[in-house]
Tab-separated table of C-alpha atoms and ligand atoms in Angstrom:
chain	number	residue	atom	x	y	z
G	1446	MET	CA	2.852	-12.411	23.390
G	1447	LEU	CA	0.875	-15.640	23.060
G	1448	ASN	CA	1.177	-17.553	19.792
G	1449	ILE	CA	-1.770	-17.425	17.392
G	1450	LYS	CA	-3.200	-20.739	18.551
G	1451	ASN	CA	-3.329	-19.748	22.195
G	1452	GLN	CA	-4.847	-16.405	21.284
G	1453	VAL	CA	-7.509	-18.213	19.240
G	1454	THR	CA	-8.230	-20.563	22.157
G	1455	GLN	CA	-8.836	-17.616	24.486
G	1456	ALA	CA	-11.173	-15.961	21.972
G	1457	ILE	CA	-13.105	-19.199	21.420
G	1458	GLU	CA	-13.597	-19.726	25.155
G	1459	LYS	CA	-15.338	-16.372	25.422
G	1460	ILE	CA	-17.414	-16.925	22.272
G	1461	ARG	CA	-18.494	-20.368	23.481
G	1462	SER	CA	-19.955	-18.831	26.638
G	1463	ALA	CA	-22.470	-17.006	24.403
G	1464	TYR	CA	-22.832	-19.299	21.360
G	1465	THR	CA	-22.398	-23.054	21.180
G	1466	GLY	CA	-23.354	-23.810	17.549
G	1467	LYS	CA	-21.031	-24.687	14.671
G	1468	PRO	CA	-21.133	-22.097	11.893
G	1469	ARG	CA	-20.613	-23.513	8.421
G	1470	VAL	CA	-20.067	-20.240	6.613
G	1471	GLY	CA	-18.199	-17.106	7.705
G	1472	ILE	CA	-19.064	-13.746	6.155
G	1473	ILE	CA	-16.934	-10.610	6.373
G	1474	CYS	CA	-19.310	-7.712	5.858
G	1475	GLY	CA	-17.523	-4.854	4.121
G	1476	THR	CA	-18.758	-1.291	3.898
G	1477	GLY	CA	-22.527	-1.238	3.319
G	1478	LEU	CA	-23.255	-4.910	3.902
G	1479	SER	CA	-24.224	-4.927	7.554
G	1480	GLY	CA	-27.923	-5.242	6.582
G	1481	LEU	CA	-27.320	-8.915	5.859
G	1482	THR	CA	-27.412	-9.856	9.516
G	1483	ASP	CA	-30.906	-8.324	9.867
G	1484	GLN	CA	-32.102	-11.450	8.075
G	1485	PHE	CA	-30.511	-13.856	10.578
G	1486	ASP	CA	-32.745	-16.170	12.613
G	1487	SER	CA	-31.797	-16.850	16.239
G	1488	LYS	CA	-29.226	-14.085	16.361
G	1489	THR	CA	-26.408	-13.888	18.895
G	1490	VAL	CA	-24.324	-10.696	18.819
G	1491	ILE	CA	-20.935	-10.470	20.513
G	1492	SER	CA	-19.101	-7.152	20.489
G	1493	TYR	CA	-15.458	-7.356	19.389
G	1494	GLU	CA	-14.615	-5.556	22.628
G	1495	GLU	CA	-15.740	-8.581	24.601
G	1496	ILE	CA	-13.552	-11.038	22.701
G	1497	PRO	CA	-9.989	-11.511	23.957
G	1498	ASN	CA	-7.279	-10.651	21.386
G	1499	PHE	CA	-9.750	-9.145	18.895
G	1500	PRO	CA	-8.584	-5.766	17.646
G	1501	ARG	CA	-11.069	-2.879	17.946
G	1502	SER	CA	-12.439	-1.240	14.824
G	1503	THR	CA	-11.352	2.390	14.465
G	1504	VAL	CA	-13.387	3.237	11.354
G	1505	GLN	CA	-16.663	4.969	12.174
G	1506	SER	CA	-18.523	3.563	9.194
G	1507	HIS	CA	-17.790	0.014	10.380
G	1508	GLU	CA	-19.495	-1.693	13.257
G	1509	GLY	CA	-17.700	-4.073	15.549
G	1510	ASN	CA	-19.660	-7.263	16.177
G	1511	LEU	CA	-19.263	-10.954	15.632
G	1512	THR	CA	-22.823	-11.995	14.842
G	1513	PHE	CA	-24.123	-15.557	14.751
G	1514	GLY	CA	-27.386	-16.798	13.297
G	1515	ASN	CA	-29.047	-18.877	10.628
G	1516	LEU	CA	-29.644	-17.792	7.060
G	1517	THR	CA	-31.657	-20.130	4.811
G	1518	GLY	CA	-31.179	-22.684	7.579
G	1519	ILE	CA	-27.365	-22.509	7.412
G	1520	PRO	CA	-25.472	-21.514	10.569
G	1521	ILE	CA	-23.393	-18.410	9.853
G	1522	VAL	CA	-20.839	-16.294	11.656
G	1523	ALA	CA	-20.637	-12.743	10.328
G	1524	MET	CA	-18.088	-10.066	11.025
G	1525	GLU	CA	-19.909	-6.755	11.109
G	1526	GLY	CA	-16.931	-4.522	10.548
G	1527	ARG	CA	-13.422	-5.623	9.663
G	1528	PHE	CA	-9.900	-4.524	10.471
G	1529	HIS	CA	-7.772	-2.713	7.927
G	1530	TYR	CA	-4.015	-2.548	7.653
G	1531	TYR	CA	-4.265	1.250	7.235
G	1532	GLU	CA	-5.740	1.517	10.731
G	1533	GLY	CA	-2.332	0.542	12.063
G	1534	TYR	CA	-2.959	-3.118	12.881
G	1535	SER	CA	-0.431	-5.784	12.071
G	1536	MET	CA	-1.375	-8.270	9.360
G	1537	GLN	CA	-1.737	-10.909	12.102
G	1538	GLN	CA	-4.312	-8.713	13.840
G	1539	VAL	CA	-6.172	-7.970	10.592
G	1540	THR	CA	-6.536	-11.699	9.913
G	1541	PHE	CA	-7.012	-12.969	13.474
G	1542	PRO	CA	-10.825	-13.267	13.076
G	1543	VAL	CA	-10.338	-15.644	10.127
G	1544	ARG	CA	-8.288	-17.936	12.384
G	1545	VAL	CA	-11.077	-17.762	14.972
G	1546	MET	CA	-13.792	-18.514	12.404
G	1547	LYS	CA	-11.782	-21.496	11.154
G	1548	GLU	CA	-11.554	-22.855	14.696
G	1549	LEU	CA	-15.308	-22.340	15.105
G	1550	GLY	CA	-15.717	-24.710	12.157
G	1551	ILE	CA	-16.384	-22.685	9.008
G	1552	GLU	CA	-15.837	-24.414	5.675
G	1553	ILE	CA	-16.598	-21.414	3.450
G	1554	LEU	CA	-15.670	-17.749	3.807
G	1555	ILE	CA	-17.546	-15.012	1.957
G	1556	VAL	CA	-15.614	-11.736	1.867
G	1557	THR	CA	-17.046	-8.459	0.673
G	1558	ASN	CA	-15.568	-5.015	0.206
G	1559	ALA	CA	-16.058	-1.578	-1.274
G	1560	ALA	CA	-13.715	-0.976	-4.176
G	1561	GLY	CA	-12.830	1.422	-6.911
G	1562	GLY	CA	-13.839	0.240	-10.398
G	1563	MET	CA	-11.019	0.582	-12.944
G	1564	ASN	CA	-12.560	-1.516	-15.701
G	1565	PRO	CA	-14.438	0.922	-17.979
G	1566	GLN	CA	-17.337	-1.522	-18.294
G	1567	MET	CA	-18.218	-1.073	-14.640
G	1568	ASN	CA	-20.884	1.209	-13.195
G	1569	LEU	CA	-21.419	2.526	-9.695
G	1570	ALA	CA	-23.007	-0.064	-7.372
G	1571	ASP	CA	-22.185	-2.976	-9.712
G	1572	LEU	CA	-21.061	-6.172	-8.023
G	1573	VAL	CA	-17.799	-7.832	-8.948
G	1574	ILE	CA	-17.302	-11.500	-8.204
G	1575	ILE	CA	-13.605	-11.708	-7.410
G	1576	GLU	CA	-11.961	-14.353	-9.565
G	1577	ASP	CA	-8.373	-13.636	-8.546
G	1578	HIS	CA	-6.294	-11.039	-6.755
G	1579	ILE	CA	-3.008	-9.150	-6.793
G	1580	ASN	CA	-1.388	-8.309	-3.482
G	1581	MET	CA	0.222	-4.863	-3.552
G	1582	MET	CA	0.155	-4.463	0.214
G	1583	PRO	CA	3.592	-4.037	1.751
G	1584	ASP	CA	3.237	-6.954	4.163
G	1585	ASN	CA	1.922	-10.507	4.376
G	1586	PRO	CA	0.007	-12.147	7.242
G	1587	LEU	CA	2.004	-15.375	6.849
G	1588	ARG	CA	5.387	-13.699	7.277
G	1589	GLY	CA	7.319	-15.175	10.200
G	1590	ILE	CA	7.649	-18.651	11.664
G	1591	ASN	CA	5.008	-20.936	10.178
G	1592	ASP	CA	2.797	-22.961	12.514
G	1593	ASP	CA	2.488	-26.133	10.423
G	1594	SER	CA	-0.661	-27.140	12.294
G	1595	LEU	CA	-2.403	-24.026	10.886
G	1596	GLY	CA	-1.285	-24.472	7.289
G	1597	ASP	CA	1.606	-24.963	4.872
G	1598	ARG	CA	4.710	-22.790	4.802
G	1599	PHE	CA	4.161	-22.078	1.095
G	1600	PRO	CA	0.408	-22.225	0.535
G	1601	ASP	CA	-0.752	-22.739	-3.010
G	1602	MET	CA	-2.601	-19.783	-4.537
G	1603	CYS	CA	-3.615	-21.160	-7.906
G	1604	ALA	CA	-7.327	-20.820	-7.048
G	1605	PRO	CA	-7.807	-18.815	-3.826
G	1606	TYR	CA	-11.416	-18.083	-4.875
G	1607	ALA	CA	-13.267	-21.384	-5.305
G	1608	PRO	CA	-14.207	-21.812	-8.992
G	1609	GLU	CA	-17.467	-23.617	-8.177
G	1610	LEU	CA	-18.560	-20.791	-5.853
G	1611	ILE	CA	-17.669	-18.172	-8.488
G	1612	GLU	CA	-19.819	-20.060	-10.973
G	1613	LEU	CA	-22.695	-20.394	-8.516
G	1614	ALA	CA	-22.540	-16.669	-7.675
G	1615	GLN	CA	-22.482	-15.659	-11.322
G	1616	LYS	CA	-25.403	-17.888	-12.247
G	1617	THR	CA	-27.463	-16.716	-9.273
G	1618	ALA	CA	-26.811	-13.000	-9.934
G	1619	LEU	CA	-27.841	-13.492	-13.554
G	1620	GLU	CA	-31.077	-15.243	-12.537
G	1621	MET	CA	-31.871	-12.422	-10.105
G	1622	GLY	CA	-31.116	-9.665	-12.627
G	1623	ILE	CA	-28.337	-8.255	-10.418
G	1624	PRO	CA	-25.495	-6.676	-12.438
G	1625	ALA	CA	-22.355	-8.669	-11.638
G	1626	HIS	CA	-18.977	-8.868	-13.339
G	1627	LYS	CA	-16.099	-11.222	-12.729
G	1628	GLY	CA	-12.822	-9.487	-12.077
G	1629	VAL	CA	-9.380	-9.239	-10.523
G	1630	PHE	CA	-9.074	-7.349	-7.231
G	1631	VAL	CA	-5.864	-5.555	-6.321
G	1632	ALA	CA	-5.186	-4.693	-2.679
G	1633	VAL	CA	-3.331	-1.549	-1.706
G	1634	SER	CA	-2.532	-0.389	1.802
G	1635	GLY	CA	-4.370	2.975	1.686
G	1636	PRO	CA	-5.611	5.052	3.413
G	1637	ASN	CA	-5.239	7.568	0.605
G	1638	LEU	CA	-7.005	6.845	-2.632
G	1639	GLU	CA	-4.849	6.423	-5.730
G	1640	THR	CA	-3.388	8.983	-8.072
G	1641	ARG	CA	-4.291	8.880	-11.755
G	1642	ALA	CA	-0.884	7.374	-12.492
G	1643	GLU	CA	-1.444	4.678	-9.879
G	1644	TYR	CA	-4.882	3.740	-11.270
G	1645	ARG	CA	-3.320	3.560	-14.726
G	1646	MET	CA	-0.598	1.254	-13.422
G	1647	LEU	CA	-3.020	-0.969	-11.447
G	1648	ARG	CA	-5.257	-1.363	-14.481
G	1649	GLY	CA	-2.171	-2.071	-16.581
G	1650	ILE	CA	-1.034	-4.924	-14.358
G	1651	GLY	CA	-4.369	-6.660	-14.840
G	1652	ALA	CA	-6.719	-5.490	-12.086
G	1653	ASP	CA	-10.388	-4.542	-12.493
G	1654	VAL	CA	-11.091	-3.255	-8.980
G	1655	VAL	CA	-8.927	-1.802	-6.212
G	1656	GLY	CA	-9.466	-1.735	-2.479
G	1657	MET	CA	-7.773	-1.617	0.908
G	1658	SER	CA	-8.814	-4.948	2.408
G	1659	THR	CA	-9.703	-8.576	1.662
G	1660	VAL	CA	-6.414	-9.950	0.341
G	1661	PRO	CA	-4.859	-10.523	3.805
G	1662	GLU	CA	-7.985	-12.387	4.942
G	1663	VAL	CA	-8.065	-14.463	1.753
G	1664	ILE	CA	-4.381	-15.387	2.105
G	1665	VAL	CA	-5.056	-16.662	5.622
G	1666	ALA	CA	-8.190	-18.483	4.461
G	1667	ALA	CA	-6.099	-20.212	1.759
G	1668	HIS	CA	-3.470	-21.078	4.373
G	1669	ALA	CA	-6.194	-22.518	6.618
G	1670	GLY	CA	-7.836	-24.533	3.829
G	1671	ILE	CA	-11.092	-22.523	3.787
G	1672	LYS	CA	-12.974	-22.137	0.491
G	1673	THR	CA	-13.504	-18.507	-0.367
G	1674	LEU	CA	-15.993	-16.467	-2.347
G	1675	GLY	CA	-15.285	-12.739	-2.715
G	1676	PHE	CA	-17.368	-9.755	-3.817
G	1677	SER	CA	-16.443	-6.167	-4.440
G	1678	VAL	CA	-19.027	-3.448	-4.758
G	1679	VAL	CA	-17.963	-0.645	-7.075
G	1680	THR	CA	-18.258	2.543	-5.037
G	1681	ASP	CA	-16.290	4.921	-7.250
G	1682	LEU	CA	-15.160	4.936	-10.862
G	1683	CYS	CA	-11.407	5.147	-11.302
G	1684	LEU	CA	-10.822	6.020	-14.912
G	1685	PRO	CA	-7.504	7.892	-14.952
G	1686	ASP	CA	-8.459	10.258	-17.772
G	1687	ALA	CA	-11.836	11.178	-16.281
G	1688	LEU	CA	-11.049	11.040	-12.581
G	1689	GLU	CA	-13.130	13.109	-10.210
G	1690	PRO	CA	-12.428	13.735	-6.554
G	1691	VAL	CA	-14.298	11.133	-4.491
G	1692	ASN	CA	-15.889	11.859	-1.214
G	1693	ILE	CA	-16.389	9.272	1.460
G	1694	GLU	CA	-20.110	10.110	1.862
G	1695	SER	CA	-20.678	9.223	-1.782
G	1696	ILE	CA	-18.699	5.968	-1.394
G	1697	LEU	CA	-20.815	5.048	1.646
G	1698	SER	CA	-24.099	5.852	-0.063
G	1699	VAL	CA	-23.241	3.810	-3.181
G	1700	ALA	CA	-22.021	0.989	-0.907
G	1701	ALA	CA	-25.412	0.974	0.817
G	1702	THR	CA	-27.232	0.532	-2.533
G	1703	ALA	CA	-24.896	-2.250	-3.609
G	1704	GLY	CA	-24.995	-3.737	-0.109
G	1705	GLU	CA	-28.745	-4.133	-0.498
G	1706	ARG	CA	-28.151	-6.147	-3.703
G	1707	LEU	CA	-25.573	-8.335	-1.986
G	1708	SER	CA	-27.912	-8.854	0.962
G	1709	ARG	CA	-30.419	-10.355	-1.478
G	1710	LEU	CA	-27.856	-12.334	-3.480
G	1711	ILE	CA	-25.934	-14.003	-0.646
G	1712	PRO	CA	-28.932	-15.832	0.910
G	1713	LYS	CA	-29.879	-17.161	-2.549
G	1714	ILE	CA	-26.334	-18.482	-2.994
G	1715	LEU	CA	-26.336	-20.058	0.463
G	1716	ASP	CA	-29.642	-21.705	-0.311
G	1717	GLN	CA	-28.015	-23.571	-3.206
G	1718	LEU	CA	-24.951	-24.776	-1.337
G	1719	ASP	CA	-25.031	-28.477	-1.293
G	1720	GLY	CA	-22.542	-30.949	0.027
G	1721	SER	CA	-20.470	-30.618	-3.132
G	1722	ALA	CA	-19.591	-26.965	-2.541
G	1723	THR	CA	-18.030	-27.823	0.792
G	1724	GLU	CA	-16.333	-31.097	-0.058
Z	217	HPA	N1	-9.126	2.855	-4.133
Z	217	HPA	C1	-8.808	2.116	-3.069
Z	217	HPA	N2	-9.720	1.672	-2.227
Z	217	HPA	C2	-11.009	1.967	-2.461
Z	217	HPA	C3	-11.394	2.725	-3.551
Z	217	HPA	C4	-10.386	3.200	-4.430
Z	217	HPA	O1	-10.665	3.904	-5.430
Z	217	HPA	N3	-12.740	2.851	-3.500
Z	217	HPA	C5	-13.164	2.172	-2.419
Z	217	HPA	N4	-12.099	1.629	-1.781
C-alpha cells in the first residue's frame, strides 16, 4: 500500500483536474448539515467515488461529495458525508480526507456531528460548541510509524479546539439568538447507542455530549497543525434515569432542524474571520 503522502498526492491530482482554487476553510458536514453547501457560490462537486484512495460512504443518510465553493467570499472545501469507524474503515481511512484538505491548503477545519446530549441542561436541536474532547474509541489514527513531515510523533492536545474560534462561535450564536452551549464531546465507536450505565459513566467522566465521529478527524487536524472549531447538534437526550428508546428517523429529523441553525451560524462566523483567526 502507498504511504499516506503518496495517497494524498494521487487524490490531489484528480481534484486539481476539476478545481484549482485554494480553500481556506474545510467543513465536515455531519448528519443534517448538508444544506450548508446550497449557499456556496461557484460550486464544484466531486463525488468521493471519483477521488483515488477516498473511502466510500456506506451510511444512507450521508452523501458522498467533496464540494468546493465560496461562502461569504471565503473559499471552502466541504465534505458532504463523512466516514465512520463503525462502518469498518481503518482510522487512517476515516481521517484521509483531513490530510487531503490540509494539502489543498486549509488553515481552519470546522467539524460538525449529531450527538446524544447527556448534560441535563440540553434540549433537542441545541448546538454545542465543542470545547474539548475525550477519546473512548479503541484506536487512534496516529498509531504506527510517524511521518515527521506530516506532524509530530506526540502532538500536543492542550487546545485541540481553537479558543478564539470557540469564543467567536459563542458570541455569534448569542447575537443570532441560536441556543448554543459549550461542552465536552466524548467519542465512542458505535454503532450501537449506549446503555443507561454507559451514559452514566460517560457523564461521570466529564462529557456533555456523545457521538461516533469527529475525534479521529480532530486528532489528525491537531497533528497537521490545522485550527479546529467543532459543533455537535443534540439529536437525542441521554439522561440515564429517563432514557427512552431512540429511533434513527427522529435523530435525523432533529438533526435537520439543528442543521438549519448551523447553516445560518457558520456563514456568520466565517464572515468575521480576520487574519488573526488564522495566524
Ligand atoms: N450516542 C452515540 N452517538 C450518537 C448518539 C448517542 O446517543 N446520538 C447521536 N449520535
